[in-house]
Amino acid sequence: MAGFSLVFVTATIIVASIILYFIVASVVREQIDQRLDTQIDGLRSALSVNSEGSVVLATSLDGPPFERQGSGWYWQVSGDHLHITSRSLAGQTIDNPPRPFDWRHVLSGAPQPADHADFRGEELYMRVAEAVVGNKSVEISVTAPQSALTAPARRALFWLVPAMALLGTVLLAGILLQVRYGLQPLRQLSEHVSAITAGRLLRLPDVDVAELRPVSEQINRMVDQNLQRLAETRLHFANLAHGLKTPVASLSLALDANNDPEGEMRKLVDRIDQRIRHHLARARRTAASGMGSSTFIKPRVDDLVLVMSRIYADRGIILLCDIDPDLRVACAEDDLDEILGNLIDNAYKWASNAIEISAETEGNAIVITIADDGPGLAQEAIADAFLPGRRMDETVPGDGFGLTIASELVQLYGGSIMVQNGGDGGLQQTVSLPKAIEVSSLELHR
């Protein structure tokens, strides 16, 4: 748009300058014509025939500028053996060039232009008229220097060009500002769409520009439909996971060397489990990444801690939480709740007196640490901690799938999870998840 406007305005300014130049030249020519025609009319009125039958000029008409020699302002009356000239010609004559035949000028006797004449190397502009004095026909010619026509137009052009250039510059600046600020709503709309993709916005905010409001409404409608489909998809696959994974895991635990000596059934169950994991992982990854998930960590931890503190209220566990409220992970809320819920639940089960939860940024990831002051785990038990159905202590309620589910979810988001004994005792559970994408030009709608 800016390039087209530049070409268009430049062409318009050039054409306008040319037109104005010709208008000025036309006005100057009309003024010169009027001046020359006035001189012709004066000469025609002053011509008469004397007693000897000769054409004479009754009065002098050598007023300025026709009195200055070489001025280019000349007049002469010529006919049969007749030559009357202005003082500026100093007795010399001008050869009248041929002029086009025009019945209107012949019948009316009005002055008409002739071809440009040349006198002493100077180009002259000429007007001629026929007159009848007595019974004699004479030709009256009046000239002006060609520069009298062109010089005013050139002087006007000298001021016209800078003025038009300034006008063009102002117009271009106005167009550029108009394009820049006129497209600002589109840039904001693009940033808002990027923010939705990055997970910083759930919907587009209201648009002030009436022309963009239908587009914003349509995008919000599609976002709402997509969110609804994602929610339905996630619910469907969650139900499928609960309906298939637990029975398959139980079946795997039920098979051993006694009832499956050759291991064929166990291999078949493992294949079924792998296929279920594979397709659930693909579906969940698609649903999780479809809207560029972004979740604040601290509000989710606060909600989980509130629930766990009520469940384990009789244990009197002291919890210390050190999490920056601005930290966000690229993970859906439900998945983050499931991951941290399992880990916090484990911490409350095994802690003796206190639990510490912290989070910090490491490169493009955020590391969440949940540490308790419980008995910890033996090294061989840590190695088996993520196996499905493995319970670390049969005296503590649970089904042995918490760490397995948390590990699977973390891997879906490209993160990692680790369990190790703390330096001062207790168990330390560490989760690393990708940091949410920042969109600096927008504020997060929480």
PDB file of C-alpha atoms in Angstrom, residues 147-370:
ATOM      1  CA  SER A 147      10.315  35.559 -23.360  1.00  0.00           C
ATOM      2  CA  ALA A 148       7.353  37.685 -22.205  1.00  0.00           C
ATOM      3  CA  LEU A 149       5.235  34.538 -22.505  1.00  0.00           C
ATOM      4  CA  THR A 150       7.670  31.945 -21.158  1.00  0.00           C
ATOM      5  CA  ALA A 151       9.464  33.880 -18.401  1.00  0.00           C
ATOM      6  CA  PRO A 152       6.405  34.347 -16.111  1.00  0.00           C
ATOM      7  CA  ALA A 153       5.480  30.673 -16.508  1.00  0.00           C
ATOM      8  CA  ARG A 154       9.028  29.643 -15.673  1.00  0.00           C
ATOM      9  CA  ARG A 155       9.102  31.901 -12.647  1.00  0.00           C
ATOM     10  CA  ALA A 156       5.808  30.388 -11.529  1.00  0.00           C
ATOM     11  CA  LEU A 157       7.278  26.941 -12.107  1.00  0.00           C
ATOM     12  CA  PHE A 158      10.283  27.888  -9.967  1.00  0.00           C
ATOM     13  CA  TRP A 159       7.963  28.322  -6.984  1.00  0.00           C
ATOM     14  CA  LEU A 160       5.498  25.668  -8.094  1.00  0.00           C
ATOM     15  CA  VAL A 161       7.975  22.765  -8.088  1.00  0.00           C
ATOM     16  CA  PRO A 162       9.114  23.185  -4.442  1.00  0.00           C
ATOM     17  CA  ALA A 163       5.532  23.781  -3.346  1.00  0.00           C
ATOM     18  CA  MET A 164       4.320  20.639  -5.100  1.00  0.00           C
ATOM     19  CA  ALA A 165       7.288  18.669  -3.789  1.00  0.00           C
ATOM     20  CA  LEU A 166       6.444  19.813  -0.262  1.00  0.00           C
ATOM     21  CA  LEU A 167       2.802  18.929  -0.837  1.00  0.00           C
ATOM     22  CA  GLY A 168       3.808  15.488  -2.119  1.00  0.00           C
ATOM     23  CA  THR A 169       6.047  14.907   0.896  1.00  0.00           C
ATOM     24  CA  VAL A 170       3.241  15.888   3.273  1.00  0.00           C
ATOM     25  CA  LEU A 171       0.799  13.619   1.442  1.00  0.00           C
ATOM     26  CA  LEU A 172       3.231  10.688   1.511  1.00  0.00           C
ATOM     27  CA  ALA A 173       3.924  11.234   5.199  1.00  0.00           C
ATOM     28  CA  GLY A 174       0.189  11.330   5.857  1.00  0.00           C
ATOM     29  CA  ILE A 175      -0.355   8.147   3.848  1.00  0.00           C
ATOM     30  CA  LEU A 176       2.462   6.335   5.654  1.00  0.00           C
ATOM     31  CA  LEU A 177       1.039   7.388   9.011  1.00  0.00           C
ATOM     32  CA  GLN A 178      -2.408   6.353   7.865  1.00  0.00           C
ATOM     33  CA  VAL A 179      -1.134   2.952   6.740  1.00  0.00           C
ATOM     34  CA  ARG A 180       0.886   2.499   9.920  1.00  0.00           C
ATOM     35  CA  TYR A 181      -1.852   3.442  12.348  1.00  0.00           C
ATOM     36  CA  GLY A 182      -4.633   2.142  10.111  1.00  0.00           C
ATOM     37  CA  LEU A 183      -3.090  -1.339  10.174  1.00  0.00           C
ATOM     38  CA  GLN A 184      -2.362  -1.198  13.910  1.00  0.00           C
ATOM     39  CA  PRO A 185      -5.616  -3.033  14.743  1.00  0.00           C
ATOM     40  CA  LEU A 186      -4.592  -5.818  12.350  1.00  0.00           C
ATOM     41  CA  ARG A 187      -1.191  -6.106  14.025  1.00  0.00           C
ATOM     42  CA  GLN A 188      -2.876  -6.241  17.422  1.00  0.00           C
ATOM     43  CA  LEU A 189      -5.256  -8.887  16.157  1.00  0.00           C
ATOM     44  CA  SER A 190      -2.304 -10.918  14.870  1.00  0.00           C
ATOM     45  CA  GLU A 191      -0.547 -10.601  18.247  1.00  0.00           C
ATOM     46  CA  HIS A 192      -3.702 -11.705  20.030  1.00  0.00           C
ATOM     47  CA  VAL A 193      -4.000 -14.760  17.786  1.00  0.00           C
ATOM     48  CA  SER A 194      -0.325 -15.563  18.499  1.00  0.00           C
ATOM     49  CA  ALA A 195      -1.060 -15.185  22.202  1.00  0.00           C
ATOM     50  CA  ILE A 196      -3.899 -17.708  21.935  1.00  0.00           C
ATOM     51  CA  THR A 197      -1.529 -20.112  20.181  1.00  0.00           C
ATOM     52  CA  ALA A 198       1.062 -19.547  22.912  1.00  0.00           C
ATOM     53  CA  GLY A 199      -1.542 -20.048  25.632  1.00  0.00           C
ATOM     54  CA  ARG A 200      -1.441 -16.502  27.033  1.00  0.00           C
ATOM     55  CA  LEU A 201      -5.003 -15.738  26.002  1.00  0.00           C
ATOM     56  CA  LEU A 202      -8.077 -17.928  25.968  1.00  0.00           C
ATOM     57  CA  ARG A 203     -10.091 -15.708  23.619  1.00  0.00           C
ATOM     58  CA  LEU A 204      -9.599 -12.548  21.583  1.00  0.00           C
ATOM     59  CA  PRO A 205     -10.447  -9.344  23.457  1.00  0.00           C
ATOM     60  CA  ASP A 206     -13.074  -6.947  22.138  1.00  0.00           C
ATOM     61  CA  VAL A 207     -12.040  -5.075  18.999  1.00  0.00           C
ATOM     62  CA  ASP A 208     -12.787  -1.352  18.700  1.00  0.00           C
ATOM     63  CA  VAL A 209     -12.678  -1.340  14.879  1.00  0.00           C
ATOM     64  CA  ALA A 210     -16.117  -2.182  13.533  1.00  0.00           C
ATOM     65  CA  GLU A 211     -14.731  -3.784  10.360  1.00  0.00           C
ATOM     66  CA  LEU A 212     -12.603  -6.239  12.384  1.00  0.00           C
ATOM     67  CA  ARG A 213     -15.263  -7.099  14.944  1.00  0.00           C
ATOM     68  CA  PRO A 214     -16.897  -9.846  12.797  1.00  0.00           C
ATOM     69  CA  VAL A 215     -13.464 -11.426  12.218  1.00  0.00           C
ATOM     70  CA  SER A 216     -12.730 -11.381  15.951  1.00  0.00           C
ATOM     71  CA  GLU A 217     -16.097 -12.929  16.732  1.00  0.00           C
ATOM     72  CA  GLN A 218     -15.570 -15.697  14.182  1.00  0.00           C
ATOM     73  CA  ILE A 219     -12.108 -16.479  15.575  1.00  0.00           C
ATOM     74  CA  ASN A 220     -13.489 -16.587  19.130  1.00  0.00           C
ATOM     75  CA  ARG A 221     -16.259 -18.882  17.949  1.00  0.00           C
ATOM     76  CA  MET A 222     -13.717 -21.245  16.409  1.00  0.00           C
ATOM     77  CA  VAL A 223     -11.570 -21.100  19.556  1.00  0.00           C
ATOM     78  CA  ASP A 224     -14.582 -21.980  21.710  1.00  0.00           C
ATOM     79  CA  GLN A 225     -15.506 -24.862  19.423  1.00  0.00           C
ATOM     80  CA  ASN A 226     -11.932 -26.106  19.437  1.00  0.00           C
ATOM     81  CA  LEU A 227     -11.752 -25.924  23.228  1.00  0.00           C
ATOM     82  CA  GLN A 228     -15.004 -27.828  23.483  1.00  0.00           C
ATOM     83  CA  ARG A 229     -13.751 -30.521  21.110  1.00  0.00           C
ATOM     84  CA  LEU A 230     -10.466 -30.747  22.998  1.00  0.00           C
ATOM     85  CA  ALA A 231     -12.301 -31.118  26.295  1.00  0.00           C
ATOM     86  CA  GLU A 232     -14.489 -33.861  24.844  1.00  0.00           C
ATOM     87  CA  THR A 233     -11.444 -35.582  23.350  1.00  0.00           C
ATOM     88  CA  ARG A 234      -9.513 -35.418  26.608  1.00  0.00           C
ATOM     89  CA  LEU A 235     -12.502 -36.771  28.527  1.00  0.00           C
ATOM     90  CA  HIS A 236     -12.944 -39.562  26.028  1.00  0.00           C
ATOM     91  CA  PHE A 237      -9.329 -40.659  26.218  1.00  0.00           C
ATOM     92  CA  ALA A 238      -9.248 -40.292  29.993  1.00  0.00           C
ATOM     93  CA  ASN A 239     -12.212 -42.641  30.221  1.00  0.00           C
ATOM     94  CA  LEU A 240     -10.505 -44.971  27.776  1.00  0.00           C
ATOM     95  CA  ALA A 241      -7.316 -44.903  29.869  1.00  0.00           C
ATOM     96  CA  HIS A 242      -9.193 -45.755  33.032  1.00  0.00           C
ATOM     97  CA  GLY A 243     -11.190 -48.409  31.207  1.00  0.00           C
ATOM     98  CA  LEU A 244      -8.240 -50.176  29.602  1.00  0.00           C
ATOM     99  CA  LYS A 245      -4.968 -49.398  31.331  1.00  0.00           C
ATOM    100  CA  THR A 246      -5.928 -50.527  34.829  1.00  0.00           C
ATOM    101  CA  PRO A 247      -7.387 -53.906  33.733  1.00  0.00           C
ATOM    102  CA  VAL A 248      -4.411 -54.523  31.450  1.00  0.00           C
ATOM    103  CA  ALA A 249      -1.978 -53.655  34.258  1.00  0.00           C
ATOM    104  CA  SER A 250      -3.871 -55.902  36.657  1.00  0.00           C
ATOM    105  CA  LEU A 251      -3.824 -58.700  34.104  1.00  0.00           C
ATOM    106  CA  SER A 252      -0.080 -58.242  33.666  1.00  0.00           C
ATOM    107  CA  LEU A 253       0.435 -58.498  37.435  1.00  0.00           C
ATOM    108  CA  ALA A 254      -1.780 -61.581  37.615  1.00  0.00           C
ATOM    109  CA  LEU A 255       0.274 -63.505  35.078  1.00  0.00           C
ATOM    110  CA  ASP A 256       3.388 -65.229  36.343  1.00  0.00           C
ATOM    111  CA  ALA A 257       5.507 -68.297  35.658  1.00  0.00           C
ATOM    112  CA  ASN A 258       2.907 -70.576  37.240  1.00  0.00           C
ATOM    113  CA  ASN A 259      -0.070 -69.693  35.038  1.00  0.00           C
ATOM    114  CA  ASP A 260       1.960 -68.591  32.009  1.00  0.00           C
ATOM    115  CA  PRO A 261       5.113 -70.738  32.009  1.00  0.00           C
ATOM    116  CA  GLU A 262       6.187 -69.824  28.478  1.00  0.00           C
ATOM    117  CA  GLY A 263       5.380 -66.095  28.863  1.00  0.00           C
ATOM    118  CA  GLU A 264       3.233 -65.900  25.732  1.00  0.00           C
ATOM    119  CA  MET A 265       0.281 -64.366  27.543  1.00  0.00           C
ATOM    120  CA  ARG A 266       2.521 -61.829  29.254  1.00  0.00           C
ATOM    121  CA  LYS A 267       4.050 -60.853  25.915  1.00  0.00           C
ATOM    122  CA  LEU A 268       0.604 -60.445  24.435  1.00  0.00           C
ATOM    123  CA  VAL A 269      -0.518 -58.310  27.370  1.00  0.00           C
ATOM    124  CA  ASP A 270       2.644 -56.186  27.005  1.00  0.00           C
ATOM    125  CA  ARG A 271       1.889 -55.649  23.318  1.00  0.00           C
ATOM    126  CA  ILE A 272      -1.654 -54.590  24.157  1.00  0.00           C
ATOM    127  CA  ASP A 273      -0.344 -52.239  26.841  1.00  0.00           C
ATOM    128  CA  GLN A 274       2.227 -50.732  24.467  1.00  0.00           C
ATOM    129  CA  ARG A 275      -0.383 -50.115  21.771  1.00  0.00           C
ATOM    130  CA  ILE A 276      -2.712 -48.491  24.279  1.00  0.00           C
ATOM    131  CA  ARG A 277       0.106 -46.297  25.592  1.00  0.00           C
ATOM    132  CA  HIS A 278       1.174 -45.385  22.057  1.00  0.00           C
ATOM    133  CA  HIS A 279      -2.242 -44.260  20.835  1.00  0.00           C
ATOM    134  CA  LEU A 280      -3.205 -42.571  24.078  1.00  0.00           C
ATOM    135  CA  ALA A 281       0.084 -40.685  24.062  1.00  0.00           C
ATOM    136  CA  ARG A 282      -0.447 -39.457  20.476  1.00  0.00           C
ATOM    137  CA  ALA A 283      -4.021 -38.397  21.170  1.00  0.00           C
ATOM    138  CA  ARG A 284      -3.147 -36.697  24.431  1.00  0.00           C
ATOM    139  CA  ARG A 285      -0.135 -34.940  22.945  1.00  0.00           C
ATOM    140  CA  THR A 286      -2.315 -33.575  20.119  1.00  0.00           C
ATOM    141  CA  ALA A 287      -4.944 -32.367  22.538  1.00  0.00           C
ATOM    142  CA  ALA A 288      -2.360 -30.870  24.877  1.00  0.00           C
ATOM    143  CA  SER A 289      -0.473 -29.006  22.181  1.00  0.00           C
ATOM    144  CA  GLY A 290      -3.499 -27.902  20.174  1.00  0.00           C
ATOM    145  CA  MET A 291      -3.951 -24.667  22.090  1.00  0.00           C
ATOM    146  CA  GLY A 292      -0.361 -24.033  23.212  1.00  0.00           C
ATOM    147  CA  SER A 293      -1.032 -24.861  26.876  1.00  0.00           C
ATOM    148  CA  SER A 294       0.214 -22.444  29.513  1.00  0.00           C
ATOM    149  CA  THR A 295      -0.485 -22.927  33.210  1.00  0.00           C
ATOM    150  CA  PHE A 296       0.650 -21.010  36.280  1.00  0.00           C
ATOM    151  CA  ILE A 297       2.274 -23.349  38.760  1.00  0.00           C
ATOM    152  CA  LYS A 298       1.589 -21.700  42.103  1.00  0.00           C
ATOM    153  CA  PRO A 299      -2.249 -21.563  41.884  1.00  0.00           C
ATOM    154  CA  ARG A 300      -2.348 -25.273  41.003  1.00  0.00           C
ATOM    155  CA  VAL A 301       0.004 -26.178  43.843  1.00  0.00           C
ATOM    156  CA  ASP A 302      -2.026 -24.073  46.298  1.00  0.00           C
ATOM    157  CA  ASP A 303      -5.235 -25.867  45.301  1.00  0.00           C
ATOM    158  CA  LEU A 304      -3.623 -29.309  45.591  1.00  0.00           C
ATOM    159  CA  VAL A 305      -2.053 -28.492  48.949  1.00  0.00           C
ATOM    160  CA  LEU A 306      -5.406 -27.272  50.260  1.00  0.00           C
ATOM    161  CA  VAL A 307      -7.012 -30.596  49.301  1.00  0.00           C
ATOM    162  CA  MET A 308      -4.147 -32.736  50.643  1.00  0.00           C
ATOM    163  CA  SER A 309      -3.928 -30.817  53.907  1.00  0.00           C
ATOM    164  CA  ARG A 310      -7.552 -31.668  54.576  1.00  0.00           C
ATOM    165  CA  ILE A 311      -7.136 -35.318  53.619  1.00  0.00           C
ATOM    166  CA  TYR A 312      -4.066 -35.690  55.835  1.00  0.00           C
ATOM    167  CA  ALA A 313      -5.119 -33.190  58.495  1.00  0.00           C
ATOM    168  CA  ASP A 314      -4.574 -35.739  61.266  1.00  0.00           C
ATOM    169  CA  ARG A 315      -0.861 -35.959  60.418  1.00  0.00           C
ATOM    170  CA  GLY A 316      -0.088 -32.306  61.156  1.00  0.00           C
ATOM    171  CA  ILE A 317       2.322 -31.918  58.232  1.00  0.00           C
ATOM    172  CA  ILE A 318       3.997 -28.512  57.900  1.00  0.00           C
ATOM    173  CA  LEU A 319       4.318 -27.375  54.286  1.00  0.00           C
ATOM    174  CA  LEU A 320       6.719 -24.732  52.971  1.00  0.00           C
ATOM    175  CA  CYS A 321       6.052 -23.468  49.442  1.00  0.00           C
ATOM    176  CA  ASP A 322       8.521 -21.241  47.559  1.00  0.00           C
ATOM    177  CA  ILE A 323       7.194 -20.714  44.020  1.00  0.00           C
ATOM    178  CA  ASP A 324       7.287 -17.514  41.980  1.00  0.00           C
ATOM    179  CA  PRO A 325       3.669 -16.617  41.078  1.00  0.00           C
ATOM    180  CA  ASP A 326       4.753 -15.724  37.538  1.00  0.00           C
ATOM    181  CA  LEU A 327       6.235 -19.116  36.680  1.00  0.00           C
ATOM    182  CA  ARG A 328       4.283 -20.946  33.988  1.00  0.00           C
ATOM    183  CA  VAL A 329       4.743 -24.305  32.295  1.00  0.00           C
ATOM    184  CA  ALA A 330       3.643 -25.437  28.835  1.00  0.00           C
ATOM    185  CA  CYS A 331       1.236 -27.984  30.269  1.00  0.00           C
ATOM    186  CA  ALA A 332      -2.527 -28.246  30.493  1.00  0.00           C
ATOM    187  CA  GLU A 333      -4.049 -27.552  33.906  1.00  0.00           C
ATOM    188  CA  ASP A 334      -5.595 -31.010  34.236  1.00  0.00           C
ATOM    189  CA  ASP A 335      -2.329 -32.727  33.408  1.00  0.00           C
ATOM    190  CA  LEU A 336      -0.324 -30.515  35.769  1.00  0.00           C
ATOM    191  CA  ASP A 337      -2.845 -31.268  38.524  1.00  0.00           C
ATOM    192  CA  GLU A 338      -2.500 -34.990  37.884  1.00  0.00           C
ATOM    193  CA  ILE A 339       1.306 -34.858  37.835  1.00  0.00           C
ATOM    194  CA  LEU A 340       1.744 -32.712  40.940  1.00  0.00           C
ATOM    195  CA  GLY A 341      -1.225 -34.307  42.678  1.00  0.00           C
ATOM    196  CA  ASN A 342       0.398 -37.732  42.626  1.00  0.00           C
ATOM    197  CA  LEU A 343       3.737 -36.374  43.801  1.00  0.00           C
ATOM    198  CA  ILE A 344       2.292 -34.219  46.571  1.00  0.00           C
ATOM    199  CA  ASP A 345       0.108 -37.111  47.660  1.00  0.00           C
ATOM    200  CA  ASN A 346       3.214 -39.313  47.943  1.00  0.00           C
ATOM    201  CA  ALA A 347       4.980 -36.607  49.953  1.00  0.00           C
ATOM    202  CA  TYR A 348       2.083 -36.340  52.429  1.00  0.00           C
ATOM    203  CA  LYS A 349       2.005 -40.145  52.768  1.00  0.00           C
ATOM    204  CA  TRP A 350       5.716 -40.472  53.593  1.00  0.00           C
ATOM    205  CA  ALA A 351       6.591 -37.184  55.289  1.00  0.00           C
ATOM    206  CA  SER A 352       7.291 -37.239  59.006  1.00  0.00           C
ATOM    207  CA  ASN A 353       6.774 -33.565  59.819  1.00  0.00           C
ATOM    208  CA  ALA A 354       7.418 -31.256  56.850  1.00  0.00           C
ATOM    209  CA  ILE A 355       7.253 -30.918  53.077  1.00  0.00           C
ATOM    210  CA  GLU A 356       9.045 -28.345  50.942  1.00  0.00           C
ATOM    211  CA  ILE A 357       7.836 -27.432  47.450  1.00  0.00           C
ATOM    212  CA  SER A 358       9.923 -25.136  45.230  1.00  0.00           C
ATOM    213  CA  ALA A 359      10.240 -24.210  41.558  1.00  0.00           C
ATOM    214  CA  GLU A 360      12.996 -22.520  39.566  1.00  0.00           C
ATOM    215  CA  THR A 361      13.852 -21.811  35.954  1.00  0.00           C
ATOM    216  CA  GLU A 362      16.655 -23.733  34.290  1.00  0.00           C
ATOM    217  CA  GLY A 363      17.114 -22.655  30.671  1.00  0.00           C
ATOM    218  CA  ASN A 364      13.914 -23.369  28.747  1.00  0.00           C
ATOM    219  CA  ALA A 365      12.520 -25.593  31.496  1.00  0.00           C
ATOM    220  CA  ILE A 366      11.042 -25.134  34.938  1.00  0.00           C
ATOM    221  CA  VAL A 367      12.096 -27.588  37.622  1.00  0.00           C
ATOM    222  CA  ILE A 368       9.588 -28.313  40.394  1.00  0.00           C
ATOM    223  CA  THR A 369      10.943 -30.038  43.511  1.00  0.00           C
ATOM    224  CA  ILE A 370       8.839 -31.744  46.195  1.00  0.00           C
TER     225      ILE A 370
END
